[in-house]
PDB file of C-alpha atoms in Angstrom:
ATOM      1  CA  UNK S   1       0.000   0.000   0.000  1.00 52.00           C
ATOM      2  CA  UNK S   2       2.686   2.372   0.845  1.00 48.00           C
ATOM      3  CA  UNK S   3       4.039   1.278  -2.635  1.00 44.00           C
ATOM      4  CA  UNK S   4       1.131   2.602  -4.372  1.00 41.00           C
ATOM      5  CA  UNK S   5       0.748   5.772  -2.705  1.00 42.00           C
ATOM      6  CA  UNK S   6       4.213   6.376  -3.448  1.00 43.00           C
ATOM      7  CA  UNK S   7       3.941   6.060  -7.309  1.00 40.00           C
ATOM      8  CA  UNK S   8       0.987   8.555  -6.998  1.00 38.00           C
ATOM      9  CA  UNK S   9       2.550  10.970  -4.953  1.00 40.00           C
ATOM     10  CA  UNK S  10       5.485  11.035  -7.682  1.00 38.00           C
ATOM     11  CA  UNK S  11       2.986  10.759 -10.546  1.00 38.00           C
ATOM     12  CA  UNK S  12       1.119  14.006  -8.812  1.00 40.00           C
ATOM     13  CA  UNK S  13       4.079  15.846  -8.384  1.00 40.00           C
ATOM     14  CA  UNK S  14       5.335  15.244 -11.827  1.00 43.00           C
ATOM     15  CA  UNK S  15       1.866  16.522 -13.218  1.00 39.00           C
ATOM     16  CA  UNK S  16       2.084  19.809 -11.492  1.00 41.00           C
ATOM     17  CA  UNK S  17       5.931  19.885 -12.977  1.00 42.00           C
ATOM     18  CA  UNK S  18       4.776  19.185 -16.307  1.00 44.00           C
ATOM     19  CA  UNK S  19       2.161  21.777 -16.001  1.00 49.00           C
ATOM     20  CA  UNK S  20       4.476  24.366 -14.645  1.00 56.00           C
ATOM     21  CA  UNK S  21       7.200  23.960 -17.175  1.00 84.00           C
ATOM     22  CA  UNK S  22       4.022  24.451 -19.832  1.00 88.00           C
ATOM     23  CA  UNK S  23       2.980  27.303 -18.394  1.00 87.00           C
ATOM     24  CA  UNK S  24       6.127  29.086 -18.320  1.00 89.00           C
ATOM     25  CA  UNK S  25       6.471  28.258 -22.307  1.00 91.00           C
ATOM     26  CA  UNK S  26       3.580  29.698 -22.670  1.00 90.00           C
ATOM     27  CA  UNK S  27       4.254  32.983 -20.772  1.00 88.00           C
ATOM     28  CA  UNK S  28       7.620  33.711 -22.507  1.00 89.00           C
ATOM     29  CA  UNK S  29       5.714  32.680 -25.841  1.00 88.00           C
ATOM     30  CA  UNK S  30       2.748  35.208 -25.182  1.00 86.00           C
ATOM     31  CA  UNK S  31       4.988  38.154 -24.152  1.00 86.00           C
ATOM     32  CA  UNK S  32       6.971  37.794 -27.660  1.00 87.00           C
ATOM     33  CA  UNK S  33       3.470  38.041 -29.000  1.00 84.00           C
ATOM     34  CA  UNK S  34       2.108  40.530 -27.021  1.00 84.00           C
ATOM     35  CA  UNK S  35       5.027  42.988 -28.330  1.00 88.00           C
ATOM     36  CA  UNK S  36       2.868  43.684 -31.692  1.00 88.00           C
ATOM     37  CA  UNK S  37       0.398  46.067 -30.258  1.00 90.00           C
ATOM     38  CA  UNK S  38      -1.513  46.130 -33.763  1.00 91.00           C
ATOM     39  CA  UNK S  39      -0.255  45.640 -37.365  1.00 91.00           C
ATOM     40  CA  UNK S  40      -1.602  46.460 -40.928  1.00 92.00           C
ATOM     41  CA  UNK S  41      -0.721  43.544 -43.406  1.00 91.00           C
ATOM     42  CA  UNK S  42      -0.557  43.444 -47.223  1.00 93.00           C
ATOM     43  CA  UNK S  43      -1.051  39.746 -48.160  1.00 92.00           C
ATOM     44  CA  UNK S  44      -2.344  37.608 -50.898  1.00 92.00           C
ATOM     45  CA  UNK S  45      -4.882  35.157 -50.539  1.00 88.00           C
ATOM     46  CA  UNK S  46      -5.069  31.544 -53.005  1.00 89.00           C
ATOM     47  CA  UNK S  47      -8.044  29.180 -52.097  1.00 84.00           C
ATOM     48  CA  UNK S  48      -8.019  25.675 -53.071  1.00 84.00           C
ATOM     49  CA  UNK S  49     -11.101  23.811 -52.916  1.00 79.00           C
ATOM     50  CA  UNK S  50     -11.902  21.270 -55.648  1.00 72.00           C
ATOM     51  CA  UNK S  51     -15.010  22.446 -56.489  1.00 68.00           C
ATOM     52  CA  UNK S  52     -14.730  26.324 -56.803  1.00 72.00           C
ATOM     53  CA  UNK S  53     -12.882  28.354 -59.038  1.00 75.00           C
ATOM     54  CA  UNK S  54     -11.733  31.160 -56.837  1.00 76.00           C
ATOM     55  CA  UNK S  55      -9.579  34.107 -58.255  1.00 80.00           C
ATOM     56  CA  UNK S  56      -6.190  35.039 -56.193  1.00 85.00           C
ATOM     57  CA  UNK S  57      -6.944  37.858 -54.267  1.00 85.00           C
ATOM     58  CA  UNK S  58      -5.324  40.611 -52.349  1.00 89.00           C
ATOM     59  CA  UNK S  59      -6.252  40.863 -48.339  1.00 87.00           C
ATOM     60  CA  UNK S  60      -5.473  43.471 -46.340  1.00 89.00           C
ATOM     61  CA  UNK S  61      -4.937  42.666 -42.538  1.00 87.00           C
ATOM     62  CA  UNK S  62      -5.620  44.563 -39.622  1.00 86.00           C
ATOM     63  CA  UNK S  63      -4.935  43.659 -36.073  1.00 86.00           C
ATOM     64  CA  UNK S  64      -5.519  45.848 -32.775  1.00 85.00           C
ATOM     65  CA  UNK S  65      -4.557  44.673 -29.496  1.00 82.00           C
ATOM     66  CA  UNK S  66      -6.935  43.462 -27.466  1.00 76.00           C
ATOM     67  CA  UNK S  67      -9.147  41.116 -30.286  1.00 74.00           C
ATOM     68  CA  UNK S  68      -9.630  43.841 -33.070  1.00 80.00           C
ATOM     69  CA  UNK S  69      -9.128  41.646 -36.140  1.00 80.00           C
ATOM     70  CA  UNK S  70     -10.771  42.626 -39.996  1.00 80.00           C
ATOM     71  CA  UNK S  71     -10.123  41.347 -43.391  1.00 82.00           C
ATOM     72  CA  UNK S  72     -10.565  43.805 -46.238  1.00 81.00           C
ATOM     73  CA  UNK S  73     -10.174  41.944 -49.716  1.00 76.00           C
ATOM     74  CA  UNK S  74      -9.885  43.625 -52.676  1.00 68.00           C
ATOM     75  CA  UNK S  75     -11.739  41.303 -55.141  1.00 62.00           C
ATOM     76  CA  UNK S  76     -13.338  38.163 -55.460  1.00 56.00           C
ATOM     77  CA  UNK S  77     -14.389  36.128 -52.178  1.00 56.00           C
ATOM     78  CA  UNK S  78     -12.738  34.798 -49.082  1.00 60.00           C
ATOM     79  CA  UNK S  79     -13.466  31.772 -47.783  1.00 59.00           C
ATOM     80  CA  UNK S  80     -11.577  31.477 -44.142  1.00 62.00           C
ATOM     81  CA  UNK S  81     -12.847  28.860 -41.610  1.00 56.00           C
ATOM     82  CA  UNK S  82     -14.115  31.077 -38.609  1.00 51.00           C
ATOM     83  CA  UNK S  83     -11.548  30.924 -35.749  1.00 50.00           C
ATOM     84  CA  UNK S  84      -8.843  29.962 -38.969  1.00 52.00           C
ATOM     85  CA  UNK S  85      -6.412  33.039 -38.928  1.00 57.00           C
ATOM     86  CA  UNK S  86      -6.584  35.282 -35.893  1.00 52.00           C
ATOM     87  CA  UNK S  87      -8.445  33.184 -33.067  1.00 45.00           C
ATOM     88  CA  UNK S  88      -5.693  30.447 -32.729  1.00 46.00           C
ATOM     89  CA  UNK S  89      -2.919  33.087 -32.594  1.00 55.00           C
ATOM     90  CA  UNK S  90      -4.484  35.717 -30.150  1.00 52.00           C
ATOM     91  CA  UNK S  91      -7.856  34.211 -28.579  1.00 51.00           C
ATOM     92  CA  UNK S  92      -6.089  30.874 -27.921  1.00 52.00           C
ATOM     93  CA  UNK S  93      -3.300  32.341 -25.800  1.00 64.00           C
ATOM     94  CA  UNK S  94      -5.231  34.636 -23.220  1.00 73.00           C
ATOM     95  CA  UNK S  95      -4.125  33.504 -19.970  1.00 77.00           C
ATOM     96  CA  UNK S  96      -6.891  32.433 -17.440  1.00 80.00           C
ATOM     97  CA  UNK S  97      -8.885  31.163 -20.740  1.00 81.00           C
ATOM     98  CA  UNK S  98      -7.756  27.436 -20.916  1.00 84.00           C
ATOM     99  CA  UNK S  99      -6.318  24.512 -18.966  1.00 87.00           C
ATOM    100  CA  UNK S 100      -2.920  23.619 -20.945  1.00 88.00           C
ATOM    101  CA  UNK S 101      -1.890  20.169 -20.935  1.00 90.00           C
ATOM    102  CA  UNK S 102       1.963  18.772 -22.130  1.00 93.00           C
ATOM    103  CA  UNK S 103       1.851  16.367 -25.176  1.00 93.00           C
ATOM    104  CA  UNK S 104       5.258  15.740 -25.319  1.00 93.00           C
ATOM    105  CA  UNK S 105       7.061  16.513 -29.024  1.00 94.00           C
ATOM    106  CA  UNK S 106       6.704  15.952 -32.071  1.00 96.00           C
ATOM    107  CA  UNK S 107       8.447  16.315 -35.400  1.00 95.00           C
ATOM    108  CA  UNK S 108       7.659  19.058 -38.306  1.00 94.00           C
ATOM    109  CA  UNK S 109      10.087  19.174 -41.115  1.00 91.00           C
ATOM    110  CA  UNK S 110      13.018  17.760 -39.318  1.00 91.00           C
ATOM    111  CA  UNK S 111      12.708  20.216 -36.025  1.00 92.00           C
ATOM    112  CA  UNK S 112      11.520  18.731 -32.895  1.00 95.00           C
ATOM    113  CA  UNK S 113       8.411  20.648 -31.411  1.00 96.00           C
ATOM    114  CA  UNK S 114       7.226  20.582 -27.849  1.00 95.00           C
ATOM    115  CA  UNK S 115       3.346  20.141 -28.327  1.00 95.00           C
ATOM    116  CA  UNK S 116       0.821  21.642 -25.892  1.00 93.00           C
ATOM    117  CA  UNK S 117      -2.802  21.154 -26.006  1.00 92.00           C
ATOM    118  CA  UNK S 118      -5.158  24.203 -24.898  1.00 89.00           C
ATOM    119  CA  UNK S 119      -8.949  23.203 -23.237  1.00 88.00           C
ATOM    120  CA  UNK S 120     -10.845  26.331 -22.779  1.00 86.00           C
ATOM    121  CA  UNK S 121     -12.272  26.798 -19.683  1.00 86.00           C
ATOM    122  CA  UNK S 122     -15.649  27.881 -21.207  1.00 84.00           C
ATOM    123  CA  UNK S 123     -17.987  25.681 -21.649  1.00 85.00           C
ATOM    124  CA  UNK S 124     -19.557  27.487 -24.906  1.00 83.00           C
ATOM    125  CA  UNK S 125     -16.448  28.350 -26.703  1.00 80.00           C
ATOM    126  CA  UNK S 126     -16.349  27.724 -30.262  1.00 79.00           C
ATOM    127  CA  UNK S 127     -13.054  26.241 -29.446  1.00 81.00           C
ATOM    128  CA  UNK S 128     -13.179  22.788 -28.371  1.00 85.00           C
ATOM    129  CA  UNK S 129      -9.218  21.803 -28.266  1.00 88.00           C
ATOM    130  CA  UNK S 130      -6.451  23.380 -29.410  1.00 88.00           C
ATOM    131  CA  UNK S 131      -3.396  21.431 -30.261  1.00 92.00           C
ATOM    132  CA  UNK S 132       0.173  23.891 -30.261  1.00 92.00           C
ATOM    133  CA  UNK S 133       3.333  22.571 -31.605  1.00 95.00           C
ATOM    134  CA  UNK S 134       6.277  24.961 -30.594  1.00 94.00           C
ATOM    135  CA  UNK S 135       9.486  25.971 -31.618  1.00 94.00           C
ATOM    136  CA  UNK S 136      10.855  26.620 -28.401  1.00 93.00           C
ATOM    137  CA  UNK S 137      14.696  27.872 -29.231  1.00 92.00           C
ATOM    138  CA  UNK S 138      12.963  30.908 -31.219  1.00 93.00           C
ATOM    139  CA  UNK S 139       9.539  30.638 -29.191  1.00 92.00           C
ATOM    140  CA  UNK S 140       7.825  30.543 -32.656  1.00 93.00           C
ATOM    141  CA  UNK S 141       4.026  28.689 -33.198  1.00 92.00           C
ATOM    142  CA  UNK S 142       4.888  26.485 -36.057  1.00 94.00           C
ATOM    143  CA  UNK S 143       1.441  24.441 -35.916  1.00 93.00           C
ATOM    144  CA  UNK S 144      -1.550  24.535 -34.514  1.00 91.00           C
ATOM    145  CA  UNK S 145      -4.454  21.623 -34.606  1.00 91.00           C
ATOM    146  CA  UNK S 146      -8.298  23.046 -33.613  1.00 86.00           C
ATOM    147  CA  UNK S 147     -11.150  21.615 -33.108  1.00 86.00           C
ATOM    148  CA  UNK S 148     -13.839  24.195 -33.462  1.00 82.00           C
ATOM    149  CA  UNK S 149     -18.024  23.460 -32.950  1.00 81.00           C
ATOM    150  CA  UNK S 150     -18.975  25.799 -36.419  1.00 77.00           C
ATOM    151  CA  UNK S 151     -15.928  24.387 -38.613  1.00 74.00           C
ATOM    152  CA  UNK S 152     -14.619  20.813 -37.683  1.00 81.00           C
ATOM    153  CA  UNK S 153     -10.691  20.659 -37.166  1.00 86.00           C
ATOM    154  CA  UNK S 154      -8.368  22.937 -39.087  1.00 85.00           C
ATOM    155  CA  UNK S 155      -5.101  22.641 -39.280  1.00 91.00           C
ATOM    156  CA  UNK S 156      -2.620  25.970 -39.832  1.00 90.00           C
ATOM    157  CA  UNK S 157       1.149  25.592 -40.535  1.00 94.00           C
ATOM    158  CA  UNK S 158       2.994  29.358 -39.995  1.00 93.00           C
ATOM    159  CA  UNK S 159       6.229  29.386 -41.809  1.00 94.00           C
ATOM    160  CA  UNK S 160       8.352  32.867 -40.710  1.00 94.00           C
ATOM    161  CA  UNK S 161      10.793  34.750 -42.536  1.00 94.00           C
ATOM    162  CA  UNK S 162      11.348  38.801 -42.460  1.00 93.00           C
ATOM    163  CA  UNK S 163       9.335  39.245 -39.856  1.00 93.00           C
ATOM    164  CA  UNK S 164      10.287  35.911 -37.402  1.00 93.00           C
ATOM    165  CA  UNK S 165      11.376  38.599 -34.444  1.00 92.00           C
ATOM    166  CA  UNK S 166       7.391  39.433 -33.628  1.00 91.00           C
ATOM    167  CA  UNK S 167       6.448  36.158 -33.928  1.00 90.00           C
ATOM    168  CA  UNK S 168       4.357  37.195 -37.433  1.00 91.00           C
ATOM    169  CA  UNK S 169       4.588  34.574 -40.208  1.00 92.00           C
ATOM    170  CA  UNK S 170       5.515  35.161 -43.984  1.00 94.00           C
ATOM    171  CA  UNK S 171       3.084  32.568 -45.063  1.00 94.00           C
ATOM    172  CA  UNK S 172      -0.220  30.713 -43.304  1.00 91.00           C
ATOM    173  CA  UNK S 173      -1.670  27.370 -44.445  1.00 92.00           C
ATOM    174  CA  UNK S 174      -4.958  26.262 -43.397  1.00 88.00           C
ATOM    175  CA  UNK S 175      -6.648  22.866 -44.061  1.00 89.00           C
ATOM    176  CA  UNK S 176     -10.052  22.258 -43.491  1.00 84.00           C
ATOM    177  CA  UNK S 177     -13.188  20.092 -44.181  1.00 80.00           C
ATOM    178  CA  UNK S 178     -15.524  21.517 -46.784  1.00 74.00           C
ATOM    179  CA  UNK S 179     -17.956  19.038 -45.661  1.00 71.00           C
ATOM    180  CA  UNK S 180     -17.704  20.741 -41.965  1.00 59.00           C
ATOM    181  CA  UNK S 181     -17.564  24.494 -44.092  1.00 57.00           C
ATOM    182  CA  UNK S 182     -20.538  26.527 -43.591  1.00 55.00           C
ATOM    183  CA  UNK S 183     -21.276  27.619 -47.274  1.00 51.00           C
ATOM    184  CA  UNK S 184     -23.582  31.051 -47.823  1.00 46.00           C
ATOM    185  CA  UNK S 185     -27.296  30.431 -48.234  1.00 44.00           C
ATOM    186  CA  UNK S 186     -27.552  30.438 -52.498  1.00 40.00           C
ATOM    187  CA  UNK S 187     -23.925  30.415 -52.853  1.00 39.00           C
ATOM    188  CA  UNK S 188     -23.656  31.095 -56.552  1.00 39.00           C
ATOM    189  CA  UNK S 189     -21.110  33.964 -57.166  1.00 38.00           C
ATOM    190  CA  UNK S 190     -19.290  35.118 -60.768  1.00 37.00           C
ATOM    191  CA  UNK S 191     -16.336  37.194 -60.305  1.00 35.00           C
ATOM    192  CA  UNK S 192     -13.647  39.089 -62.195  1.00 37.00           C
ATOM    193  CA  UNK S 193     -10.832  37.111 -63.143  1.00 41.00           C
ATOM    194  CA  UNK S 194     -12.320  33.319 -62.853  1.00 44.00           C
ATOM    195  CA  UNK S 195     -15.899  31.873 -61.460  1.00 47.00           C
ATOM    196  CA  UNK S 196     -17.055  30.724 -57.750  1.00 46.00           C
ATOM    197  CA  UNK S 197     -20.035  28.651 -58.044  1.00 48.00           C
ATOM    198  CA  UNK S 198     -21.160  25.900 -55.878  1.00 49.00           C
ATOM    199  CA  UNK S 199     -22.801  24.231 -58.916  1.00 46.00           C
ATOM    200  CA  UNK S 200     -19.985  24.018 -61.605  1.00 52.00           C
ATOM    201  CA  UNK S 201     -19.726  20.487 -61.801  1.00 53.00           C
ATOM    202  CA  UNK S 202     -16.280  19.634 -59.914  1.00 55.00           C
ATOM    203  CA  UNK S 203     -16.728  17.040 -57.233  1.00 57.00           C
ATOM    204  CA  UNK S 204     -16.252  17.784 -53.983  1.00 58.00           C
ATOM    205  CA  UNK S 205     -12.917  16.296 -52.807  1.00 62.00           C
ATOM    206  CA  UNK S 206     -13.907  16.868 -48.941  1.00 73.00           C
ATOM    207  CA  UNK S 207     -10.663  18.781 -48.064  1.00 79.00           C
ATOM    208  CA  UNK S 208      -9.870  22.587 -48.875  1.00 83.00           C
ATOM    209  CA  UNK S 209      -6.947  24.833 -48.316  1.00 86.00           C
ATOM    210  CA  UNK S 210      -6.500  28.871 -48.034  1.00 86.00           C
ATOM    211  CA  UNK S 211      -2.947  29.913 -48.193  1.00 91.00           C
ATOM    212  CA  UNK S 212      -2.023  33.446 -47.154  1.00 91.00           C
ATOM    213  CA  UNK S 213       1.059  34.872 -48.462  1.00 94.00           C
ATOM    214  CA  UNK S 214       1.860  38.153 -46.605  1.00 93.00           C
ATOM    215  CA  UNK S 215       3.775  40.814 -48.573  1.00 94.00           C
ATOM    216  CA  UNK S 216       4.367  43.317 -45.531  1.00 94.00           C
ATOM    217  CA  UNK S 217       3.414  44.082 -42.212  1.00 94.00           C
ATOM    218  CA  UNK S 218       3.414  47.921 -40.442  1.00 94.00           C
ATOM    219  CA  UNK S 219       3.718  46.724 -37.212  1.00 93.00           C
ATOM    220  CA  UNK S 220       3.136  49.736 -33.964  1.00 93.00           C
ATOM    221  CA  UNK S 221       2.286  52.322 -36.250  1.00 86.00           C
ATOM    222  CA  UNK S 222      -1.562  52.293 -35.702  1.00 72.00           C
ATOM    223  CA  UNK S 223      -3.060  54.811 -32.818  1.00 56.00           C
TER     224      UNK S 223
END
């Protein structure tokens, strides 16, 4: 008996360890993101979903601290999975929002991760689980699995360049289930440069991808 409270005395302990050494991840992670107070972004947006035929389109991003977030497109249609772009990076992270959980590591083109998963604390979030895998050397989301209730898992993959030092990627991929995507009542659309229409004849592969390539950020400069 002693034994066996022994092994769950050390189990306990090394729980509340684990959980700890998360939670400090996260901090030093949140405070490299919390140094963008607000950004503008010029970025270009490609949609692949087998059966639309979506034009290329330019986006332009803003961000405000605390949750201001807009998309203003220039042409053509976006189709983002709610809670695809700014929810993971910003909503996600608020501390006091989520129990976080260690899930080990994993590997992502040949870097090993550490992988946290995020359970919101409230009951009627869209976000059901949020799975984090983290560069820690340059404290850097690289992916990040959700679970939403409106638009079944997507998964985003940030790849950073220019602007790697506030934690702001050069290019976002999100993958999502079209069968899970909500589409507009009558969706029927005909736009310059190519066709959307949810009745042109390609099947429906089940899987759809938005890539975002961002062209520049002005990062502080809003008021």
């Amino acid at each position: 008996m002693r034994f066996f409270l022994l092994i769950v005395l050390i189990l306990r302990v090394d729980s509340v360890a684990f959980s700890q050494d998360t939670e400090l991840l996260l901090q030093k992670l949140r405070s490299k993101v919390e140094a963008v107070n607000d950004y503008r972004a010029e970025a270009e947006l490609k949609t692949d979903v087998s059966f639309l035929n979506v034009p290329v389109s330019n986006l332009t991003i803003l961000f405000k601290k605390p949750d201001e977030f807009s998309i203003e497109k220039s042409n053509g249609i976006t189709i983002i999975p709610k809670g695809g772009l700014n929810a993971n990076l910003f909503v996600v992270m608020k501390p006091g929002t989520y129990v976080s959980v260690d899930a080990g590591t994993a590997s992502l083109d040949g870097k090993t991760l550490r992988v946290v998963k995020l359970l919101p604390n409230d009951d009627k979030s869209d976000i059901l689980l949020a799975t984090v895998y983290i560069d820690e050397q340059k404290l850097l989301i690289r992916k990040i699995v959700t679970t939403t209730r409106q638009s079944g898992t997507l998964e985003m993959l940030l790849n950073y360049g220019k602007y790697e030092k506030w934690a702001l990627p050069d290019m976002v991929s999100i993958f999502f289930s079209t069968k899970d995507y909500k589409m507009p009542k009558g969706f029927t659309f005909d736009y310059e440069g190519g066709n959307a229409s949810a009745k042109n004849g390609k099947k429906d592969t089940g899987q759809g991808k938005v890539e975002i390539r961002y062209k520049s950020y002005l990062i502080n400069k809003r008021t």
